[in-house]
Short mmCIF file of C-alpha atoms in Angstrom, two decimals:
data_model
loop_
_atom_site.label_atom_id
_atom_site.label_comp_id
_atom_site.label_asym_id
_atom_site.label_seq_id
_atom_site.Cartn_x
_atom_site.Cartn_y
_atom_site.Cartn_z
CA GLN A 1 16.39 -5.61 4.47
CA VAL A 2 13.81 -3.03 5.42
CA GLU A 3 11.23 -2.50 8.14
CA LEU A 4 7.88 -1.05 7.21
CA VAL A 5 5.35 0.63 9.48
CA GLU A 6 1.86 1.41 8.24
CA SER A 7 -0.58 3.88 9.76
CA GLY A 8 -3.68 5.86 8.88
CA GLY A 9 -6.35 3.19 8.94
CA GLY A 10 -9.65 3.60 10.71
CA LEU A 11 -13.42 3.71 10.39
CA VAL A 12 -14.89 5.87 7.65
CA GLN A 13 -18.33 6.26 6.12
CA PRO A 14 -19.03 5.27 2.52
CA GLY A 15 -17.91 8.03 0.20
CA GLY A 16 -15.27 9.20 2.64
CA SER A 17 -11.49 9.35 2.37
CA LEU A 18 -8.45 8.05 4.20
CA ARG A 19 -4.73 8.37 3.64
CA LEU A 20 -2.50 5.47 4.58
CA SER A 21 1.20 5.91 5.23
CA CYS A 22 4.04 3.39 5.06
CA VAL A 23 7.35 4.48 6.55
CA ALA A 24 10.42 2.53 5.49
CA SER A 25 13.61 2.13 7.53
CA ARG A 26 15.76 2.88 4.47
CA SER A 27 15.65 5.13 1.45
CA ILE A 28 12.68 4.21 -0.70
CA PHE A 29 14.75 5.04 -3.78
CA SER A 30 16.90 2.00 -2.97
CA ILE A 31 13.81 -0.23 -3.13
CA SER A 32 12.82 -1.73 -6.49
CA ALA A 33 9.13 -1.16 -5.92
CA MET A 34 6.63 -0.61 -3.15
CA ASP A 35 3.10 -1.89 -3.11
CA TRP A 36 -0.11 -1.66 -1.19
CA TYR A 37 -2.06 -4.88 -0.76
CA ARG A 38 -5.27 -5.59 1.07
CA GLN A 39 -6.88 -8.63 2.59
CA ALA A 40 -10.49 -8.97 3.67
CA PRO A 41 -11.55 -11.81 6.00
CA GLY A 42 -11.68 -15.13 4.23
CA THR A 43 -10.01 -13.84 1.08
CA GLU A 44 -6.55 -13.79 -0.41
CA ARG A 45 -4.25 -10.80 -0.16
CA ASP A 46 -4.72 -8.73 -3.32
CA LEU A 47 -2.53 -6.10 -4.93
CA VAL A 48 -4.05 -2.62 -4.83
CA ALA A 49 -1.35 -0.27 -6.12
CA THR A 50 2.34 -0.17 -6.99
CA ILE A 51 4.98 2.50 -7.36
CA ASP A 52 8.42 1.59 -8.67
CA SER A 53 11.80 3.23 -8.10
CA GLY A 54 11.23 5.44 -11.15
CA GLY A 55 7.89 6.65 -9.86
CA VAL A 56 5.75 4.65 -12.30
CA THR A 57 2.43 3.67 -10.75
CA ASN A 58 -0.10 0.93 -11.42
CA TYR A 59 -3.49 0.19 -9.91
CA ALA A 60 -5.95 -2.65 -9.64
CA ASP A 61 -8.98 -2.00 -11.83
CA ARG A 62 -11.34 -1.85 -8.88
CA VAL A 63 -9.53 1.14 -7.34
CA LYS A 64 -8.54 3.09 -10.46
CA GLY A 65 -9.73 6.66 -10.31
CA ARG A 66 -10.35 6.45 -6.55
CA PHE A 67 -6.96 5.55 -5.02
CA THR A 68 -3.62 7.26 -5.56
CA ILE A 69 -0.22 5.92 -4.55
CA SER A 70 2.57 8.44 -4.03
CA ARG A 71 5.85 8.81 -2.21
CA ASP A 72 7.97 11.30 -0.29
CA GLY A 73 11.64 10.41 -0.54
CA ALA A 74 12.68 12.85 2.15
CA LYS A 75 10.45 11.00 4.61
CA ASN A 76 11.04 7.48 3.24
CA THR A 77 7.27 7.21 3.06
CA VAL A 78 4.78 5.84 0.57
CA TYR A 79 1.16 6.92 0.77
CA LEU A 80 -2.14 5.53 -0.41
CA GLN A 81 -4.81 8.20 -0.76
CA MET A 82 -8.20 6.52 -0.83
CA ASN A 83 -11.24 8.52 -1.95
CA SER A 84 -14.87 7.58 -2.59
CA LEU A 85 -14.50 4.62 -0.28
CA LYS A 86 -16.96 1.75 -0.53
CA PRO A 87 -17.89 -0.95 1.99
CA GLU A 88 -16.09 -3.46 -0.22
CA ASP A 89 -12.84 -1.58 0.40
CA THR A 90 -12.95 -2.83 4.00
CA ALA A 91 -9.80 -4.86 4.65
CA VAL A 92 -6.44 -4.91 6.35
CA TYR A 93 -4.06 -2.93 4.16
CA TYR A 94 -0.43 -4.00 3.96
CA CYS A 95 2.63 -2.24 2.65
CA ASN A 96 5.15 -4.35 0.76
CA ALA A 97 8.69 -3.57 -0.37
CA ARG A 98 10.37 -5.51 -3.16
CA ILE A 99 14.15 -5.42 -2.90
CA ARG A 100 16.41 -6.98 -5.47
CA THR A 101 19.71 -8.44 -4.34
CA GLY A 102 21.57 -9.84 -7.30
CA LEU A 103 19.17 -12.23 -9.02
CA THR A 104 16.93 -12.55 -5.96
CA LEU A 105 13.84 -10.45 -5.34
CA ASN A 106 12.77 -10.38 -1.70
CA ASN A 107 9.49 -9.16 -0.26
CA TYR A 108 9.16 -7.36 3.06
CA TRP A 109 5.81 -6.69 4.72
CA GLY A 110 4.48 -4.27 7.26
CA GLN A 111 2.13 -5.28 10.05
CA GLY A 112 -0.99 -3.96 8.32
CA THR A 113 -3.57 -1.32 9.15
CA GLN A 114 -7.32 -1.91 9.33
CA VAL A 115 -9.65 0.08 7.10
CA THR A 116 -13.37 -0.24 7.77
CA VAL A 117 -15.91 1.46 5.52
CA SER A 118 -19.32 1.44 7.13
CA SER A 119 -22.23 3.72 7.95
#
């Protein structure tokens, strides 16, 4: 199991930047992969970015070149650096940890942090 706490959300103007943080209650190197998702009102929760235990990253097409996922093992923290923000990036952003136990892969979620992009 793991507990996740997100922070760093807020109100930003279009074209601005934010950095989200997700602090895990255990070593992130013991976690198979960590993801950032987002959910806007009335929509499904969508995958934004992933970083696996080996440090390999993947991004949704709509954020490639603007968002960067990274990690700091010493702080058990995964970050999402968001640049060139657009109004359509407005959503609640959630951190997810995928932990494999035997043949089972479990998902653990943080509480979410609101990002609002507006002038």
